Amino acid sequence: MDLPADLAGAYLALLSEREMLQAERDVVVAERDTVVAERDIAVAQAANAQAWGGSHRRL
């Protein structure tokens, strides 16, 4: 059994797993940011519609 080679292989496997998990995390963060941005747009559109509706009622 070649312990240094086994350790090196295990270390490389861990690095690969870490990179994969980081990439998955980055995707989740990007999806969350998209949802937050879409929510902010919807809130702004609702506020705009309410403002337009309110101004027409005053006329």
mmCIF file of C-alpha atoms in Angstrom, residues 7-42:
data_model
loop_
_atom_site.group_PDB
_atom_site.id
_atom_site.type_symbol
_atom_site.label_atom_id
_atom_site.label_comp_id
_atom_site.label_asym_id
_atom_site.label_seq_id
_atom_site.Cartn_x
_atom_site.Cartn_y
_atom_site.Cartn_z
ATOM 1 C CA LEU A 7 -3.417 10.408 0.574
ATOM 2 C CA ALA A 8 -2.726 12.430 -2.553
ATOM 3 C CA GLY A 9 -5.614 10.710 -4.353
ATOM 4 C CA ALA A 10 -7.946 11.327 -1.426
ATOM 5 C CA TYR A 11 -6.859 14.951 -1.256
ATOM 6 C CA LEU A 12 -7.522 15.446 -4.972
ATOM 7 C CA ALA A 13 -10.940 13.819 -4.581
ATOM 8 C CA LEU A 14 -11.742 16.185 -1.719
ATOM 9 C CA LEU A 15 -10.635 19.188 -3.770
ATOM 10 C CA SER A 16 -12.831 18.046 -6.647
ATOM 11 C CA GLU A 17 -15.804 17.584 -4.307
ATOM 12 C CA ARG A 18 -15.183 21.011 -2.801
ATOM 13 C CA GLU A 19 -15.174 22.640 -6.253
ATOM 14 C CA MET A 20 -18.411 20.863 -7.170
ATOM 15 C CA LEU A 21 -20.098 21.992 -3.949
ATOM 16 C CA GLN A 22 -18.896 25.561 -4.501
ATOM 17 C CA ALA A 23 -20.332 25.520 -8.027
ATOM 18 C CA GLU A 24 -23.673 24.220 -6.700
ATOM 19 C CA ARG A 25 -23.660 26.942 -4.037
ATOM 20 C CA ASP A 26 -22.953 29.583 -6.686
ATOM 21 C CA VAL A 27 -25.962 28.359 -8.692
ATOM 22 C CA VAL A 28 -28.219 28.521 -5.633
ATOM 23 C CA VAL A 29 -27.006 32.029 -4.794
ATOM 24 C CA ALA A 30 -27.605 33.165 -8.396
ATOM 25 C CA GLU A 31 -31.111 31.669 -8.342
ATOM 26 C CA ARG A 32 -31.843 33.419 -5.046
ATOM 27 C CA ASP A 33 -30.597 36.720 -6.441
ATOM 28 C CA THR A 34 -32.864 36.259 -9.466
ATOM 29 C CA VAL A 35 -35.894 35.611 -7.257
ATOM 30 C CA VAL A 36 -35.096 38.666 -5.123
ATOM 31 C CA ALA A 37 -34.702 40.832 -8.224
ATOM 32 C CA GLU A 38 -37.980 39.545 -9.676
ATOM 33 C CA ARG A 39 -39.713 40.281 -6.368
ATOM 34 C CA ASP A 40 -38.273 43.798 -6.302
ATOM 35 C CA ILE A 41 -39.525 44.377 -9.860
ATOM 36 C CA ALA A 42 -42.998 43.106 -8.932
#
